[in-house]
Amino acid sequence: MSTSAITTTSPSSKISVRGLRKSFGSNEVLKGLDVEIDEGEVVCVIGPSGSGKSTFLRCLNKLDEHTAGTVIIDGFDLGDKNVDLNEVRQHIGMVFQHFNLFPHMTVLQNIMLAPVELKKESKADARATALKLLERVGLFEKADARPAQLSGGQKQRVAIARSLAVNPDIMLFDEATSALDPEMVGEVLQVIRDLAAEGMTMVVVTHEMGFAREVADRVIFMAEGVIVEEGTPAELFGNPQQPRTQDFLSKVL
Amino acid sequence: MVPLLRKLNIFRAGKFAVAMTALLALGGGFVGVSAAAASQPVQPQTAVAGETYIIGTDTTFAPFEYRKDGELTGIDMDLIRDIAAIQGFTVEIKSLGFDAALQALQSNQVDGVIAGMSITDERKLVFDFSDPYFDSGVQMAVADSNTEVTGYADLAGETVVAKRGSEGETFANSIKDEYDFTVKSLADSATMYDDVKAGNSVAVFDDYPVLAYGINQNNGLKSVTEKEQGSSYGFAVNKGQNPELLAAFNTGLAELKGSGGYQSILDKYLEQPAPAAASGFFGLLTDSLPALMKGLGLTLLATGLSILIALVLGVLFGFFKVSESRVLRGLASIYVSIFRGTPLLVQAFFFYFGLPQLTGQSIDVLTAGVLTLSLNAGAYMTEIVRGGIQSVDPGQTEAGRSLGLSYVTTMRRVVLPQAVKIMTPSFINQFVMTLKDTSLLAVIGFAELTYQGQQIYAANFRTGETLLIVAALYFIVINLLTLLSNKLDKRFNK
C-alpha cells in the first residue's frame, strides 16, 4: 500500500500491479492479481465472461477503485490520494465495448473536447491533430458527422482516435470489437494492430483469439478473478499447462 | 443600521406614550381625548396622525366591502376611509377574505380588521373591539324558485349553508336541533348563494344587509324570514396592539355620527337601489377584463419568479442528489420529501400565517406566495434534474473521465447537455403546473387571476360566466406558453 512500492518495480515497468483485489459489496471479483507490463508491450487478456477481465482493466485507470493491493502506472500510485488522477488518466487511453461517443457532438468535436478542455492545445491545433487522427483511422471524411450517422466499426475507430488525441502512452481496450457486426471487426483490429506496431503499450481484453495470437507479446488467461496462466501466444495457445486454460481454449478455438 | 433602529425605538416609544394618554382619556369622553392630544406638542393633531395602517377586510361582503369597477367599496370601506381622513392617518386596505383577515390580524400581518365582524365574547378574548358601528342580524334566504320553504319549520331533513365563523353559522347551529336540519359552512357569500341556487343547500343564513344587497343584485335568492335580532359589528385590532388606532376609530366614528356623515354612508348602500340591469356576456367581459388582466399580470409575475428560483433550487439539490456525499444526498432528500409530502395549500398558509407567528416578522403576500411556489416547484425540479442526470448513460461519464476530464468538466460538457435535453419536457410541464398552482394563492389574498375572478363574481353573482372567462384566460396563456416552450425546445435541443 505504501508509495515506496515504486522502488520495488523493475525500472522498465509501465504498469505494475501487486496483490490487486476488488470487491463489489460482498462479491470479490478480483482475488489478488500480480502483473508487470513493460513499455511497448502488448498484453492480451482472455478468459470466460465473469472472470474479472474488464474489472482488471478498469482498475488500471481507476474507473473502478481497487479494494486492496497496489496499482502503479508510470510511477504513479493510483491508491495515493495525492496523485492527480486526471493527470494520470491523460496518459492512459481507454476504448470501450459500447464506444461511448458523445452523441451531442460531431466526430471532430468528440476528438477535440479533451485536448481543448485540458488546455493541451489551442482550438486550431486540436482541430489539426483531430483531422490527422481521423485520417489515420480512415475516417477523414466523417469529421462533421454525428455519431448516430456512423456504423459500429466507424464509431469504434472514432473512439480510438478520441483517446489518442490526449497523446497517451498506454492504451486500454475493453472488448473493443464485441459489440460489432462481424464484418466490421477487421477494420477496428487493423487500427489496434497499427498501434501495436508503433510500439504503444497496450492491454487488450478480447475474445478474438486469432488477433491475440497475432498481435500480443504476452497473453494472460483469467478465470474466477485470478490469473490462471500467462505466457507468449505460442506457449499459451500452443501448449497450455493448466486444465482450465485447456478447457477454455478447447471451447473457443 | 444602528441609528435607524434607535430612531424606530424612539418613535415607537413616543407612539406608545401618546396612545396610552389617548386610552386613559377615552374614559372621560372625547373632550378629554382632544385635550390630551392637544397637550402633546410632538403630535400636533392626534396620536395616529401621519401614520399608515394596514387594514384587513373580507374579499366580498357586500354592501360592507366589495369591488366596483375594480375598486374596493362598501360601508366598511367608506367608514374606515372617512375616519382615517378625519383623524389624519392613512389606511392601506388588504382584501384577504374573512378567515384570512382574522388570521392576518392575529399574526400582526395587518393592524386592524374591518369586515362586517360581529362583536362576540369569544372574539373579545383575542381582539380588542371598537364601539359598535352597525347593528346587524341574521336572515334566511332560499332560491327564488323555491315555494316550499317559507320558515324554519320547513327545513326538516334539509341542509342549509352559512358562512364559516359567522353569526349566521352560530344562529343556524343554535336552531338546527330544534328544526332538524344540517348546517354546512362555506367561505364566502357568493359561493353560498351559488350553493343554494345549485340545490346543494336549501337555504342560506347570512347577515341581512348582505343578503338584501345580493337579492338586489339579482343573485337568484329571496328572503323568507324576518331578520333575527343579532349582534353588532365592530372594528378590531389584535389584543393589546395598536390601541391608538382603536381610539382614533372610536373618535372618528362618533364625529361621523355627529356630523351626519355616518347616516349618509348607510343610506348610500342600504337604501334600496334599483335592481342592476344584467349586462350581456360581452358586457361582463369588457367590464371584468381590466381587473382580470391585472390579476393575470400578477399570476405571470409569481410564476416567473417562482420558476426561476425553483430552477436554481432544483439544479442545486438535483446535484446534491447525485453527489457522492451522503450528507448532501440526505439534505436533498429531506428537502424533497418535505415539499412533495405536504399539500401546497398548507405550505401557503404556513408561510403566510404560520411563519410570521413563529418569527414575529411579517411577510408580504407576494413574498409568501413566491416562497411557497418556488420551494414546492424546486422539490419537483430536483427530481427532474436528478432523473435527467441519471438517465444519461454512465458510459458517457466514464468516457469523459477516462480522457482525464474532471468531474465538473465532464458534467458540464458531456452529461448536462444530454440531461437538459431529456429534462426540458419535464421543465415545461412543471412550468405549466406552477402557473396553475398560483391560483391557490388566492386563499392568502394574493390578487392573481383566480382571486380577481372571485372578486368579480362576489359582487355581481355571475359565477359561471366569470369563471368561464377566467378559465379561458388560463387556457390561452398556458397554451401559448407551452407552444413557445416547445418551439424553443425544438430549436435548441434537436
XYZ file of C-alpha atoms in Angstrom:
747
model
C 0.000 0.000 0.000
C 2.930 2.383 0.508
C 4.150 4.680 -2.238
C 7.638 3.298 -1.766
C 6.403 0.309 -3.744
C 7.590 2.289 -6.762
C 11.170 1.455 -5.956
C 10.446 -2.263 -5.928
C 9.158 -2.323 -9.506
C 11.535 -3.101 -12.294
C 12.758 0.088 -13.990
C 11.128 -0.667 -17.324
C 7.674 -1.467 -15.853
C 4.999 0.756 -17.340
C 2.255 -0.894 -15.334
C 2.878 -2.619 -12.031
C 0.043 -4.427 -10.265
C 0.606 -6.133 -6.896
C -1.958 -8.163 -4.944
C -4.870 -6.435 -6.675
C -8.222 -7.202 -5.068
C -11.579 -5.742 -5.956
C -14.938 -6.399 -4.326
C -18.376 -5.134 -5.219
C -20.143 -5.392 -1.887
C -19.586 -8.919 -0.660
C -18.746 -10.173 -4.129
C -14.976 -10.396 -4.667
C -14.321 -10.095 -8.376
C -10.517 -9.873 -8.365
C -8.728 -12.128 -5.906
C -5.135 -10.912 -5.875
C -3.529 -10.200 -9.250
C 0.173 -9.585 -9.851
C 1.054 -8.213 -13.269
C 4.071 -6.326 -14.606
C 3.803 -4.804 -18.059
C 6.811 -3.279 -19.778
C 6.905 -0.246 -22.006
C 5.861 -1.093 -25.552
C 4.486 -4.465 -24.513
C 1.143 -5.652 -25.907
C -0.725 -7.808 -23.416
C -3.964 -9.564 -24.338
C -6.273 -10.690 -21.538
C -8.550 -13.612 -22.360
C -10.927 -15.714 -20.330
C -14.571 -16.658 -19.877
C -17.109 -13.924 -19.149
C -17.342 -13.047 -15.460
C -13.679 -13.864 -14.955
C -12.868 -10.227 -13.991
C -11.007 -9.193 -17.174
C -12.890 -5.920 -17.624
C -12.734 -5.069 -13.914
C -8.963 -5.600 -14.005
C -8.724 -3.204 -16.946
C -10.949 -0.606 -15.248
C -8.747 -0.745 -12.133
C -5.812 0.368 -14.291
C -7.305 3.865 -14.754
C -9.375 3.811 -11.557
C -12.781 3.767 -13.220
C -13.151 1.061 -10.607
C -11.290 1.658 -7.360
C -9.358 -1.350 -6.116
C -10.141 -2.698 -2.656
C -6.627 -3.898 -1.820
C -3.154 -4.089 -3.372
C -1.267 -1.528 -5.401
C -1.666 -0.283 -8.956
C 1.236 1.796 -10.216
C 1.024 3.404 -13.660
C 4.096 5.187 -14.996
C 5.309 5.535 -11.405
C 2.009 6.989 -10.132
C 0.384 5.019 -7.319
C -3.375 5.064 -8.020
C -4.052 4.295 -4.351
C -2.323 7.521 -3.295
C -4.870 10.278 -2.614
C -2.308 12.921 -3.572
C -1.910 11.603 -7.083
C -3.765 13.764 -9.610
C -5.960 11.150 -11.216
C -6.968 13.427 -14.083
C -3.284 13.887 -14.917
C -2.601 10.133 -14.813
C -5.627 9.375 -16.972
C -4.267 11.622 -19.733
C -1.515 9.051 -20.121
C -3.970 6.179 -20.417
C -6.390 5.982 -23.319
C -9.400 3.739 -22.929
C -11.640 2.231 -25.584
C -14.995 0.828 -24.502
C -17.110 -2.033 -25.783
C -20.012 0.348 -26.463
C -17.845 3.167 -27.868
C -19.369 5.823 -25.530
C -19.048 8.559 -28.121
C -20.684 11.846 -27.111
C -23.893 11.866 -29.175
C -24.453 15.633 -28.948
C -21.131 16.414 -30.635
C -19.769 15.873 -34.105
C -16.956 13.399 -34.680
C -14.455 16.246 -34.728
C -15.838 17.772 -31.517
C -15.650 14.370 -29.819
C -11.956 14.175 -30.570
C -11.177 17.838 -29.825
C -13.017 18.001 -26.484
C -10.315 16.699 -24.164
C -7.254 18.445 -25.701
C -9.097 21.785 -25.688
C -10.681 21.434 -22.233
C -7.378 20.270 -20.770
C -5.687 23.229 -22.439
C -3.144 20.967 -24.067
C -3.717 22.523 -27.442
C -5.311 25.595 -28.967
C -8.551 25.020 -30.811
C -6.826 25.280 -34.169
C -4.061 22.864 -33.191
C -6.573 20.447 -31.665
C -8.537 20.550 -34.889
C -5.447 19.803 -36.964
C -4.497 16.938 -34.644
C -8.045 15.573 -34.735
C -8.124 15.611 -38.538
C -4.742 13.841 -38.637
C -6.045 11.202 -36.251
C -9.185 10.769 -38.332
C -7.057 10.282 -41.383
C -5.048 7.695 -39.515
C -8.189 5.683 -38.658
C -9.504 6.213 -42.181
C -12.435 8.484 -41.328
C -11.249 11.887 -42.513
C -14.443 12.464 -44.477
C -16.637 11.816 -41.403
C -15.265 14.777 -39.419
C -18.562 16.649 -39.347
C -20.840 13.635 -38.977
C -22.721 12.870 -35.791
C -22.013 9.562 -34.048
C -25.555 8.412 -34.832
C -24.712 8.559 -38.543
C -21.799 6.134 -38.250
C -21.623 2.347 -38.361
C -20.383 0.438 -35.309
C -16.922 -0.057 -36.756
C -16.656 3.615 -37.649
C -17.798 4.623 -34.181
C -15.123 2.481 -32.575
C -12.428 3.907 -34.825
C -13.553 7.437 -33.825
C -13.436 6.371 -30.178
C -9.857 5.187 -30.653
C -8.948 8.476 -32.335
C -10.577 10.328 -29.438
C -8.498 8.556 -26.816
C -5.335 9.060 -28.885
C -5.976 12.820 -29.009
C -4.574 13.386 -25.496
C -1.413 11.606 -26.655
C -1.432 8.687 -24.174
C 1.418 6.232 -23.829
C -0.791 3.383 -22.632
C -3.984 2.181 -24.340
C -6.633 0.019 -22.706
C -9.095 -1.846 -24.922
C -12.184 -3.263 -23.192
C -13.680 -5.831 -25.588
C -13.452 -3.210 -28.305
C -14.893 -5.456 -31.007
C -17.528 -7.394 -29.021
C -20.417 -5.096 -29.934
C -19.564 -5.028 -33.632
C -21.100 -6.854 -36.551
C -18.588 -9.486 -37.782
C -17.785 -7.624 -40.992
C -16.678 -4.578 -39.029
C -14.362 -6.328 -36.601
C -11.492 -6.336 -39.099
C -11.285 -2.581 -39.607
C -11.058 -1.962 -35.848
C -8.488 -4.705 -35.283
C -6.398 -3.197 -38.052
C -6.219 0.118 -36.197
C -5.196 -1.659 -32.988
C -2.650 -3.705 -34.932
C -1.146 -0.483 -36.331
C -0.881 0.981 -32.843
C 0.891 -2.150 -31.635
C 3.332 -1.885 -34.493
C 4.127 1.704 -33.459
C 5.224 0.497 -30.038
C 2.236 1.604 -27.917
C 1.973 -0.100 -24.525
C -1.407 -1.832 -24.640
C -3.665 -4.013 -22.516
C -6.322 -5.623 -24.693
C -9.255 -7.527 -23.222
C -10.551 -9.542 -26.134
C -12.485 -12.536 -27.361
C -10.619 -12.526 -30.684
C -8.177 -15.393 -30.137
C -6.671 -15.128 -33.586
C -5.952 -11.480 -33.043
C -4.441 -12.152 -29.606
C -2.194 -14.822 -31.057
C -1.058 -12.486 -33.835
C -0.551 -9.192 -32.006
C 0.180 -10.000 -28.373
C 3.654 -10.151 -26.852
C 2.059 -11.895 -23.924
C -1.327 -13.492 -23.251
C -2.920 -13.632 -19.798
C -5.658 -16.169 -19.150
C -8.003 -15.185 -16.313
C -10.759 -17.192 -14.639
C -12.790 -16.516 -11.499
C -10.787 -13.451 -10.522
C -7.309 -14.928 -10.706
C -4.612 -15.180 -13.356
C -4.569 -18.884 -14.175
C -1.769 -18.853 -16.700
C 0.289 -16.447 -18.785
C 2.902 -16.669 -21.469
C 3.756 -15.881 -25.066
C 0.960 -16.587 -27.564
C 2.921 -19.620 -28.763
C 3.181 -21.035 -25.238
C -0.354 -20.279 -24.119
C -2.186 -21.233 -27.285
C 0.286 -23.950 -28.400
C 0.944 -25.663 -25.109
C -1.390 -24.590 -22.272
C -0.307 -26.054 -18.913
C -3.402 -25.598 -16.787
C -6.539 -27.733 -17.211
C -8.808 -24.623 -17.014
C -6.839 -22.973 -19.820
C -7.003 -26.110 -21.899
C -10.715 -26.430 -21.265
C -11.375 -22.761 -22.211
C -9.240 -22.892 -25.340
C -10.849 -26.120 -26.490
C -14.195 -24.327 -26.460
C -13.172 -21.126 -28.267
C -10.557 -22.290 -30.738
C -28.326 50.181 10.782
C -27.928 51.213 14.434
C -29.159 54.808 14.076
C -32.146 53.572 12.144
C -33.020 51.074 14.860
C -32.691 53.679 17.549
C -34.891 56.013 15.633
C -37.514 53.319 15.312
C -37.422 52.618 19.031
C -37.810 56.244 19.997
C -40.560 56.562 17.503
C -42.328 53.525 18.889
C -41.995 54.654 22.477
C -43.428 58.018 21.565
C -46.316 56.444 19.774
C -46.988 54.205 22.728
C -46.996 57.061 25.240
C -49.418 59.065 23.172
C -51.607 56.032 22.749
C -51.693 55.475 26.486
C -52.786 59.047 27.092
C -55.436 58.678 24.459
C -56.690 55.476 26.062
C -56.797 56.983 29.530
C -58.637 59.978 28.221
C -61.146 57.768 26.469
C -62.955 57.141 29.764
C -63.641 60.835 30.013
C -65.136 61.166 26.529
C -63.747 62.953 23.589
C -63.216 66.283 25.107
C -60.607 64.527 27.156
C -59.095 62.938 24.110
C -58.803 66.112 22.159
C -57.440 67.804 25.223
C -54.860 65.058 25.674
C -53.975 65.189 22.021
C -53.738 68.931 22.100
C -51.465 68.811 25.106
C -48.968 66.700 23.140
C -46.782 69.110 21.256
C -44.929 66.300 19.402
C -48.065 65.026 17.692
C -49.907 68.123 16.578
C -53.263 66.529 15.708
C -53.852 63.006 17.035
C -51.820 60.004 18.082
C -52.317 58.432 14.697
C -51.755 61.473 12.515
C -49.418 60.752 9.654
C -49.326 57.015 10.367
C -50.164 54.362 7.805
C -52.168 51.367 8.969
C -52.776 48.175 7.118
C -56.410 47.167 7.424
C -57.565 43.673 6.538
C -61.018 43.022 5.208
C -63.198 40.393 3.593
C -62.988 39.813 -0.143
C -66.696 40.329 -0.623
C -69.223 41.086 1.978
C -71.391 43.438 0.007
C -72.548 46.007 0.897
C -69.828 46.274 3.529
C -66.943 45.510 1.201
C -66.945 44.572 -2.453
C -65.364 45.693 -5.665
C -66.973 48.087 -8.043
C -65.054 48.793 -11.244
C -62.014 47.192 -9.649
C -62.090 49.491 -6.613
C -62.912 48.306 -3.102
C -66.047 49.990 -1.904
C -68.839 49.490 0.643
C -69.955 50.678 4.082
C -66.833 49.444 5.867
C -64.561 50.949 3.269
C -66.248 54.352 3.338
C -66.277 54.329 7.130
C -62.616 53.481 7.607
C -61.532 55.914 4.896
C -63.644 58.757 6.254
C -62.429 58.103 9.789
C -58.847 57.971 8.546
C -59.363 61.307 6.809
C -60.816 62.888 9.945
C -58.061 61.503 12.167
C -55.303 62.254 9.713
C -53.949 58.743 9.192
C -53.605 56.677 6.059
C -55.052 53.226 5.502
C -53.840 50.528 3.198
C -56.674 48.068 2.634
C -55.889 44.371 2.202
C -58.754 42.363 0.843
C -57.941 38.940 2.276
C -61.181 37.106 2.944
C -62.803 36.917 6.363
C -60.915 33.971 7.880
C -57.645 35.082 6.358
C -58.100 38.638 7.611
C -58.600 37.389 11.173
C -55.560 35.147 10.923
C -53.565 38.026 9.475
C -54.632 40.193 12.403
C -53.572 37.556 14.925
C -50.187 37.239 13.261
C -49.843 41.046 13.112
C -49.783 40.989 9.322
C -52.419 43.721 9.470
C -53.010 46.413 12.080
C -56.789 46.203 12.130
C -59.724 44.400 10.582
C -62.990 45.878 9.423
C -65.040 43.164 7.789
C -68.616 43.353 8.988
C -67.402 41.435 12.010
C -69.823 40.800 14.844
C -68.559 41.626 18.306
C -68.694 38.377 20.273
C -67.372 37.372 23.682
C -65.249 34.714 22.030
C -63.583 37.183 19.697
C -63.109 39.657 22.546
C -60.673 37.167 24.028
C -58.248 37.614 21.142
C -59.149 41.043 19.736
C -59.920 44.492 21.064
C -63.106 45.901 19.521
C -64.170 49.449 18.770
C -67.563 50.843 19.663
C -70.199 49.069 17.540
C -70.746 50.784 14.209
C -73.605 48.730 12.829
C -76.429 46.624 14.265
C -76.875 43.562 12.170
C -78.999 40.442 12.270
C -79.249 37.094 10.565
C -81.796 36.369 7.895
C -82.646 33.232 5.920
C -82.990 33.130 2.153
C -83.914 30.413 -0.340
C -83.757 30.082 -4.109
C -86.143 32.354 -5.964
C -87.985 29.357 -7.397
C -88.409 27.642 -4.028
C -92.025 27.792 -2.854
C -91.812 25.043 -0.276
C -89.567 26.600 2.346
C -91.167 29.591 3.974
C -89.918 29.232 7.520
C -87.523 27.328 9.760
C -90.098 24.546 10.201
C -89.781 23.598 6.527
C -86.067 22.837 6.887
C -86.527 19.397 8.477
C -84.119 16.890 6.964
C -82.536 19.532 4.709
C -79.077 21.051 4.502
C -78.538 24.773 4.914
C -75.405 26.779 4.326
C -73.783 29.548 6.388
C -70.541 31.461 6.297
C -67.738 29.845 8.251
C -67.164 31.550 11.604
C -70.079 33.969 11.096
C -73.099 34.906 13.195
C -75.261 33.194 10.604
C -73.480 29.933 11.318
C -73.859 30.351 15.059
C -77.541 31.101 14.699
C -78.174 28.204 12.317
C -76.379 25.841 14.664
C -78.432 27.118 17.604
C -81.719 26.097 15.980
C -80.639 23.097 13.902
C -81.648 20.531 16.519
C -84.998 22.136 17.101
C -85.818 22.140 13.379
C -83.793 19.040 12.443
C -81.541 20.310 9.653
C -77.830 20.110 8.852
C -75.519 23.119 8.657
C -72.776 23.283 6.076
C -70.162 26.046 6.174
C -68.573 27.826 3.209
C -66.091 30.647 2.974
C -67.912 33.481 1.209
C -71.353 34.772 0.346
C -71.160 34.303 -3.413
C -70.275 30.630 -3.002
C -73.089 30.145 -0.509
C -75.646 31.695 -2.836
C -74.432 29.512 -5.694
C -74.729 26.501 -3.432
C -78.364 27.327 -2.776
C -79.094 28.067 -6.430
C -77.448 24.781 -7.424
C -79.733 22.986 -4.976
C -76.901 21.628 -2.821
C -78.346 23.508 0.109
C -81.950 24.511 0.516
C -81.377 27.764 2.364
C -78.687 30.214 3.407
C -78.277 32.068 6.699
C -76.488 35.337 6.182
C -76.346 38.824 7.608
C -79.429 40.708 6.472
C -77.751 43.713 4.790
C -75.542 41.359 2.792
C -78.460 39.218 1.789
C -80.542 42.238 0.885
C -77.784 43.596 -1.295
C -77.315 40.256 -3.069
C -81.040 39.835 -3.747
C -80.964 43.333 -5.094
C -78.194 42.340 -7.486
C -80.378 39.563 -8.881
C -78.468 36.789 -7.154
C -81.457 34.483 -7.637
C -82.470 34.276 -3.990
C -85.322 35.637 -1.902
C -85.533 36.189 1.827
C -88.321 34.331 3.577
C -87.947 35.202 7.248
C -87.662 38.353 9.305
C -84.178 39.248 10.481
C -83.175 37.786 13.821
C -82.034 40.281 16.368
C -78.288 39.929 16.037
C -75.121 41.348 17.345
C -73.277 44.471 16.346
C -70.348 44.965 14.022
C -67.104 46.365 15.303
C -63.642 47.278 14.091
C -60.952 45.106 15.667
C -57.255 45.271 16.484
C -55.130 42.468 17.851
C -55.388 42.136 21.644
C -53.225 44.811 23.208
C -51.903 46.081 19.866
C -52.491 49.444 18.203
C -54.656 50.969 20.983
C -54.192 54.390 19.414
C -55.764 53.140 16.204
C -58.767 51.819 18.100
C -59.148 55.095 19.950
C -58.900 57.026 16.717
C -61.568 54.832 15.162
C -63.961 55.479 18.057
C -63.345 59.196 17.994
C -63.771 59.371 14.248
C -66.922 57.263 14.340
C -68.512 59.497 16.957
C -67.619 62.522 14.900
C -69.131 60.979 11.767
C -72.300 60.111 13.651
C -72.499 63.658 14.936
C -71.997 65.226 11.554
C -74.491 63.004 9.730
C -71.755 61.532 7.605
C -72.412 58.102 9.103
C -76.082 58.113 8.093
C -75.307 59.200 4.566
C -72.906 56.267 4.175
C -75.611 53.834 5.320
C -78.157 55.451 3.020
C -75.750 55.202 0.116
C -75.548 51.409 0.417
C -78.696 50.255 2.206
C -81.327 52.392 0.609
C -82.900 50.039 -1.889
C -81.036 50.587 -5.123
C -82.834 49.830 -8.368
C -82.114 46.247 -9.416
C -78.979 46.312 -11.526
C -79.678 45.622 -15.169
C -77.788 42.480 -16.140
C -75.386 43.201 -18.970
C -74.716 40.504 -21.553
C -71.726 38.172 -21.592
C -69.685 40.620 -23.607
C -70.641 43.393 -21.234
C -69.302 41.263 -18.402
C -66.188 40.511 -20.436
C -65.360 44.153 -21.085
C -66.215 45.130 -17.510
C -64.127 42.435 -15.922
C -61.175 42.330 -18.292
C -59.154 45.204 -16.782
C -59.234 43.608 -13.316
C -58.583 40.136 -14.728
C -55.632 41.404 -16.754
C -54.177 42.922 -13.607
C -54.606 39.533 -11.976
C -53.060 37.757 -14.924
C -50.051 40.066 -14.672
C -49.558 39.040 -11.042
C -50.085 35.389 -11.949
C -47.311 35.607 -14.535
C -45.060 37.570 -12.182
C -45.439 34.992 -9.412
C -44.964 32.143 -11.898
C -41.868 33.681 -13.461
C -40.173 34.449 -10.146
C -41.093 31.070 -8.681
C -39.868 29.100 -11.679
C -36.555 30.955 -11.739
C -35.912 30.306 -8.056
C -37.189 26.738 -8.383
C -34.749 26.165 -11.230
C -31.833 27.266 -9.071
C -33.072 25.122 -6.160
C -33.722 22.203 -8.477
C -30.253 22.298 -10.042
C -28.597 22.724 -6.637
C -30.484 19.927 -4.878
C -30.524 17.804 -8.030
C -26.720 17.818 -7.978
C -26.819 17.090 -4.264
C -28.951 14.061 -5.049
C -26.409 12.590 -7.469
C -23.375 13.629 -5.425
C -21.130 11.152 -3.687
C -21.599 12.839 -0.306
C -24.140 11.084 1.874
C -24.798 14.336 3.767
C -25.678 16.268 0.608
C -27.838 13.441 -0.683
C -29.633 13.292 2.677
C -30.153 17.053 2.691
C -31.694 16.973 -0.772
C -33.891 14.012 0.138
C -35.230 15.775 3.232
C -35.977 18.901 1.217
C -37.791 16.975 -1.489
C -39.791 14.801 0.878
C -40.982 17.787 2.924
C -42.216 19.784 -0.047
C -43.591 16.884 -2.033
C -45.068 15.318 1.071
C -47.266 18.229 2.131
C -50.074 19.988 0.237
C -49.242 23.249 -1.475
C -52.210 24.896 0.221
C -50.878 24.019 3.668
C -47.462 25.353 2.663
C -49.020 28.635 1.520
C -50.919 29.033 4.795
C -47.788 28.164 6.725
C -45.558 30.710 5.000
C -48.121 33.491 5.136
C -49.748 32.973 8.531
C -47.659 30.440 10.413
C -44.152 31.742 9.819
C -44.909 35.325 10.966
C -46.370 33.920 14.192
C -43.246 31.869 14.780
C -40.724 34.546 13.867
C -42.608 37.741 14.710
C -41.563 39.002 11.294
C -44.435 39.835 8.969
C -44.213 38.823 5.345
C -45.942 40.317 2.329
C -48.238 38.171 0.275
C -46.156 38.128 -2.919
C -43.072 37.044 -0.981
C -45.008 34.343 0.855
C -46.589 33.186 -2.401
C -43.346 33.050 -4.340
C -41.618 31.367 -1.403
C -44.305 28.686 -1.344
C -44.388 28.086 -5.074
C -40.631 28.151 -5.606
C -39.868 25.793 -2.725
C -42.628 23.477 -3.884
C -41.668 23.546 -7.552
C -37.995 23.346 -6.554
C -38.656 19.950 -4.969
C -40.142 18.652 -8.207
C -37.349 20.290 -10.213
C -34.821 18.497 -8.006
C -36.304 15.182 -9.025
C -36.389 16.245 -12.677
C -32.709 17.239 -12.555
C -31.723 14.068 -10.709
C -33.704 11.928 -13.157
C -32.238 13.774 -16.132
C -28.651 13.340 -14.975
C -29.147 9.711 -14.031
C -30.798 8.884 -17.320
C -27.602 9.755 -19.186
C -25.652 6.542 -19.886
C -22.945 6.121 -17.196
C -20.613 5.194 -20.068
C -20.662 8.869 -21.045
C -19.191 9.890 -17.690
C -16.679 7.057 -17.889
C -15.576 8.149 -21.341
C -15.155 11.743 -20.168
C -13.290 10.778 -17.010
C -11.058 8.285 -18.838
C -9.906 11.145 -21.064
C -8.637 12.929 -17.953
C -11.517 15.430 -17.757
C -12.523 16.471 -14.237
C -15.931 15.614 -12.749
C -17.095 19.194 -13.252
C -15.908 19.390 -16.851
C -17.436 16.018 -17.640
C -20.733 17.173 -16.139
C -20.656 20.481 -17.965
C -19.586 19.321 -21.396
C -20.785 15.727 -21.592
C -23.576 14.859 -19.144
C -25.554 18.074 -18.740
C -26.043 18.881 -22.430
C -27.625 15.451 -22.798
C -29.517 15.655 -19.493
C -31.005 19.064 -20.273
C -32.413 17.691 -23.472
C -34.085 14.909 -21.510
C -35.275 17.294 -18.787
C -36.751 20.007 -20.993
C -40.224 18.492 -21.499
C -40.499 17.938 -17.740
C -39.399 21.508 -17.120
C -42.108 22.786 -19.426
C -44.595 20.599 -17.615
C -43.516 21.930 -14.227
C -43.746 25.472 -15.550
C -47.376 24.913 -16.527
C -48.119 23.252 -13.181
C -46.640 26.155 -11.260
C -48.589 28.643 -13.339
C -51.793 26.834 -12.445
C -50.754 26.472 -8.811
C -50.606 30.263 -8.468
C -54.411 30.129 -8.332
C -54.117 28.514 -4.892
C -52.528 31.722 -3.641
C -55.978 33.327 -3.848
C -56.624 31.847 -0.402
C -53.957 34.030 1.176
C -55.315 37.059 -0.649
C -52.750 37.272 -3.440
C -54.547 39.272 -6.118
C -53.812 36.947 -9.028
C -56.199 35.886 -11.772
C -58.426 33.490 -9.816
C -58.671 35.921 -6.949
C -59.734 38.703 -9.298
C -62.374 36.384 -10.728
C -63.680 35.622 -7.241
C -63.859 39.335 -6.531
C -65.900 39.920 -9.636
C -68.466 37.187 -9.155
C -68.708 38.002 -5.483
C -70.037 41.399 -6.428
C -72.148 40.502 -9.470
C -73.093 36.900 -8.584
C -72.416 35.728 -12.162
C -70.184 32.900 -11.071
C -70.438 30.641 -14.111
C -69.719 33.248 -16.736
C -66.925 34.860 -14.747
C -65.189 31.546 -14.128
C -65.540 30.722 -17.816
C -63.636 33.897 -18.677
C -61.013 33.156 -16.023
C -60.562 29.605 -17.281
C -60.318 30.819 -20.877
C -57.570 33.255 -19.904
C -55.585 30.500 -18.188
C -56.148 28.213 -21.156
C -54.957 30.755 -23.704
C -51.901 31.829 -21.732
C -50.833 28.291 -20.828
C -51.198 27.019 -24.357
C -49.359 29.979 -25.827
C -46.509 29.485 -23.362
C -46.420 25.739 -23.991
C -46.275 26.338 -27.715
C -43.430 28.793 -27.254
C -41.540 26.440 -24.919
C -41.859 23.558 -27.349
C -40.607 25.752 -30.178
C -37.577 26.748 -28.128
C -37.034 23.137 -27.096
C -37.014 22.010 -30.739
C -34.736 24.840 -31.719
C -32.078 24.323 -29.063
C -32.393 20.619 -28.307
C -32.502 18.948 -31.670
